[in-house]
mmCIF file of C-alpha atoms in Angstrom:
data_model
loop_
_atom_site.group_PDB
_atom_site.id
_atom_site.type_symbol
_atom_site.label_atom_id
_atom_site.label_comp_id
_atom_site.label_asym_id
_atom_site.label_seq_id
_atom_site.Cartn_x
_atom_site.Cartn_y
_atom_site.Cartn_z
ATOM 1 C CA MET A 181 0.000 0.001 -0.001
ATOM 2 C CA ILE A 182 1.164 3.548 -0.628
ATOM 3 C CA SER A 183 1.043 6.174 2.131
ATOM 4 C CA ALA A 184 -1.148 9.214 1.537
ATOM 5 C CA SER A 185 1.550 11.603 2.844
ATOM 6 C CA THR A 186 4.199 11.268 0.130
ATOM 7 C CA GLY A 187 2.845 8.456 -1.924
ATOM 8 C CA LEU A 188 6.114 6.554 -1.504
ATOM 9 C CA GLU A 189 6.289 5.130 2.017
ATOM 10 C CA PRO A 190 4.884 1.633 2.477
ATOM 11 C CA GLN A 191 2.008 1.434 4.868
ATOM 12 C CA CYS A 192 1.549 -1.546 7.160
ATOM 13 C CA ASP A 193 -1.641 -3.530 6.966
ATOM 14 C CA TRP A 194 -2.475 -4.216 10.620
ATOM 15 C CA SER A 195 -5.507 -6.365 9.871
ATOM 16 C CA PHE A 196 -5.288 -9.953 11.018
ATOM 17 C CA THR A 197 -7.385 -13.063 11.140
ATOM 18 C CA VAL A 198 -8.484 -14.406 14.492
ATOM 19 C CA ILE A 199 -7.639 -18.078 14.729
ATOM 20 C CA LYS A 200 -10.699 -19.833 16.025
ATOM 21 C CA ARG A 201 -10.374 -22.765 18.384
ATOM 22 C CA PHE A 202 -13.569 -24.471 17.235
ATOM 23 C CA THR A 203 -14.631 -25.598 13.771
ATOM 24 C CA LEU A 204 -18.189 -26.870 13.394
ATOM 25 C CA TYR A 205 -19.008 -29.083 10.417
ATOM 26 C CA GLY A 206 -22.679 -29.312 9.609
ATOM 27 C CA SER A 207 -25.625 -28.461 7.476
ATOM 28 C CA PRO A 208 -28.146 -25.732 8.228
ATOM 29 C CA HIS A 209 -30.982 -28.282 8.070
ATOM 30 C CA PRO A 210 -30.360 -30.778 10.911
ATOM 31 C CA LEU A 211 -31.471 -29.653 14.346
ATOM 32 C CA PRO A 212 -28.431 -31.220 16.078
ATOM 33 C CA THR A 213 -26.126 -28.889 14.120
ATOM 34 C CA TYR A 214 -28.294 -25.963 15.182
ATOM 35 C CA LYS A 215 -28.081 -27.059 18.841
ATOM 36 C CA VAL A 216 -24.261 -27.019 18.787
ATOM 37 C CA ALA A 217 -24.091 -23.736 16.860
ATOM 38 C CA LEU A 218 -26.509 -22.168 19.345
ATOM 39 C CA MET A 219 -24.361 -23.322 22.284
ATOM 40 C CA LEU A 220 -21.266 -21.781 20.691
ATOM 41 C CA ARG A 221 -23.091 -18.545 19.860
ATOM 42 C CA LEU A 222 -24.619 -18.196 23.350
ATOM 43 C CA SER A 223 -21.232 -18.825 24.950
ATOM 44 C CA GLY A 224 -19.733 -16.012 22.869
ATOM 45 C CA GLU A 225 -17.013 -18.351 21.635
ATOM 46 C CA PRO A 226 -15.833 -17.627 18.063
ATOM 47 C CA PHE A 227 -16.020 -20.580 15.711
ATOM 48 C CA SER A 228 -15.698 -21.453 12.064
ATOM 49 C CA PHE A 229 -18.509 -23.211 10.227
ATOM 50 C CA ARG A 230 -17.892 -25.674 7.405
ATOM 51 C CA TYR A 231 -20.952 -26.536 5.352
ATOM 52 C CA VAL A 232 -21.430 -30.234 4.613
ATOM 53 C CA SER A 233 -23.781 -30.664 1.651
ATOM 54 C CA PHE A 234 -25.664 -33.949 1.795
ATOM 55 C CA GLN A 235 -27.106 -33.258 -1.660
ATOM 56 C CA LYS A 236 -23.577 -33.178 -3.085
ATOM 57 C CA GLY A 237 -22.542 -36.247 -1.103
ATOM 58 C CA MET A 238 -19.930 -34.405 0.950
ATOM 59 C CA HIS A 239 -20.794 -36.595 3.956
ATOM 60 C CA LYS A 240 -19.585 -39.649 2.007
ATOM 61 C CA THR A 241 -16.169 -38.299 1.006
ATOM 62 C CA PRO A 242 -13.058 -39.923 2.502
ATOM 63 C CA GLU A 243 -12.060 -36.555 3.988
ATOM 64 C CA PHE A 244 -15.327 -36.172 5.898
ATOM 65 C CA LEU A 245 -15.505 -39.844 6.877
ATOM 66 C CA ALA A 246 -12.052 -39.399 8.420
ATOM 67 C CA LEU A 247 -13.728 -36.914 10.789
ATOM 68 C CA SER A 248 -17.107 -38.581 11.209
ATOM 69 C CA ARG A 249 -17.014 -42.365 10.975
ATOM 70 C CA TRP A 250 -20.809 -42.473 10.500
ATOM 71 C CA GLY A 251 -20.902 -39.650 7.961
ATOM 72 C CA GLN A 252 -23.168 -37.600 10.224
ATOM 73 C CA VAL A 253 -23.249 -33.992 11.339
ATOM 74 C CA PRO A 254 -22.543 -32.188 13.527
ATOM 75 C CA VAL A 255 -18.822 -32.624 13.965
ATOM 76 C CA LEU A 256 -16.883 -30.265 16.195
ATOM 77 C CA VAL A 257 -13.120 -29.968 15.946
ATOM 78 C CA ASP A 258 -11.685 -28.446 19.112
ATOM 79 C CA ASN A 259 -8.110 -27.658 18.198
ATOM 80 C CA GLU A 260 -7.074 -31.091 16.881
ATOM 81 C CA ARG A 261 -9.635 -33.244 18.758
ATOM 82 C CA VAL A 262 -12.775 -34.389 16.916
ATOM 83 C CA HIS A 263 -16.112 -34.609 18.772
ATOM 84 C CA LEU A 264 -19.252 -36.331 17.424
ATOM 85 C CA GLN A 265 -22.937 -36.456 18.394
ATOM 86 C CA SER A 266 -24.647 -33.214 19.407
ATOM 87 C CA ALA A 267 -25.387 -34.072 23.049
ATOM 88 C CA ALA A 268 -21.796 -35.214 23.626
ATOM 89 C CA ILE A 269 -20.514 -32.077 21.867
ATOM 90 C CA VAL A 270 -22.700 -29.791 23.985
ATOM 91 C CA GLU A 271 -21.540 -31.611 27.131
ATOM 92 C CA HIS A 272 -17.905 -31.163 26.032
ATOM 93 C CA LEU A 273 -18.457 -27.454 25.384
ATOM 94 C CA ALA A 274 -20.097 -26.946 28.789
ATOM 95 C CA GLU A 275 -17.132 -28.597 30.532
ATOM 96 C CA THR A 276 -14.504 -26.881 28.373
ATOM 97 C CA LEU A 277 -16.006 -23.392 28.431
ATOM 98 C CA HIS A 278 -17.306 -23.639 32.027
ATOM 99 C CA GLN A 279 -20.730 -22.421 30.941
ATOM 100 C CA PHE A 280 -24.203 -23.933 31.014
ATOM 101 C CA GLN A 281 -23.051 -26.911 33.069
ATOM 102 C CA GLY A 282 -24.409 -26.288 36.547
ATOM 103 C CA SER A 283 -22.583 -25.536 39.750
ATOM 104 C CA ASP A 284 -22.889 -28.946 41.408
ATOM 105 C CA SER A 285 -23.070 -32.607 40.405
ATOM 106 C CA ALA A 286 -26.869 -32.838 40.846
ATOM 107 C CA THR A 287 -27.434 -29.887 38.495
ATOM 108 C CA ARG A 288 -24.949 -31.268 35.970
ATOM 109 C CA GLN A 289 -26.796 -34.599 36.058
ATOM 110 C CA ALA A 290 -30.120 -32.797 35.455
ATOM 111 C CA VAL A 291 -28.566 -31.002 32.468
ATOM 112 C CA ARG A 292 -27.335 -34.337 31.057
ATOM 113 C CA GLU A 293 -30.795 -35.844 31.521
ATOM 114 C CA TRP A 294 -32.376 -32.987 29.536
ATOM 115 C CA LEU A 295 -29.755 -33.326 26.813
ATOM 116 C CA TYR A 296 -30.483 -37.004 26.340
ATOM 117 C CA TRP A 297 -34.236 -36.564 26.784
ATOM 118 C CA ASP A 298 -34.050 -34.144 23.864
ATOM 119 C CA VAL A 299 -32.265 -36.768 21.740
ATOM 120 C CA ASP A 300 -34.551 -39.661 22.746
ATOM 121 C CA VAL A 301 -37.980 -38.043 23.045
ATOM 122 C CA LEU A 302 -38.172 -34.540 21.623
ATOM 123 C CA PHE A 303 -35.977 -34.731 18.543
ATOM 124 C CA PRO A 304 -37.531 -37.723 16.683
ATOM 125 C CA PRO A 305 -41.076 -36.291 16.256
ATOM 126 C CA ILE A 306 -39.782 -32.802 15.487
ATOM 127 C CA PHE A 307 -37.421 -34.148 12.868
ATOM 128 C CA ASN A 308 -40.133 -36.372 11.397
ATOM 129 C CA CYS A 309 -42.274 -33.294 10.731
ATOM 130 C CA TYR A 310 -39.283 -31.287 9.578
ATOM 131 C CA GLY A 311 -38.092 -34.237 7.479
ATOM 132 C CA VAL A 312 -41.373 -34.297 5.549
ATOM 133 C CA HIS A 313 -40.854 -30.620 4.731
ATOM 134 C CA LEU A 314 -37.232 -31.235 3.686
ATOM 135 C CA GLY A 315 -38.287 -34.242 1.605
ATOM 136 C CA GLN A 316 -40.837 -32.148 -0.270
ATOM 137 C CA ARG A 317 -38.082 -29.673 -1.063
ATOM 138 C CA LYS A 318 -35.703 -32.527 -2.048
ATOM 139 C CA LEU A 319 -33.227 -31.574 0.678
ATOM 140 C CA LEU A 320 -32.947 -34.910 2.497
ATOM 141 C CA PRO A 321 -29.630 -36.779 2.314
ATOM 142 C CA ILE A 322 -31.136 -39.964 0.921
ATOM 143 C CA SER A 323 -30.357 -41.478 -2.436
#
């Protein structure tokens, strides 16, 4: 860059990129990806998002399967460690970031129970309804 004063002096570019600790791989459609992204956003923790297109088969590529052995999203990379399954990821984030985990073991157990209740009871009927909508729009990852 050229300085405005003489037009000859180089000017330093002081802009920089913040290196983010967390990278979230997912698709905007699945609710589990949303749950992890919401946890990161509410915690105020910066993160990168990598879109995994099921329509393009990105979940079946060797590169993605090296991260997610089941070819599912979400996947969270925390530095070099890979975490799978939304409830386990949220639990990891709560422990790592010391947020949303509860102050004692009884509260932490109650939080875990809600996390797994969500996976077992709440998520299936919600996704079934949502899945019908996605299917009509040809956005489901089925061949």
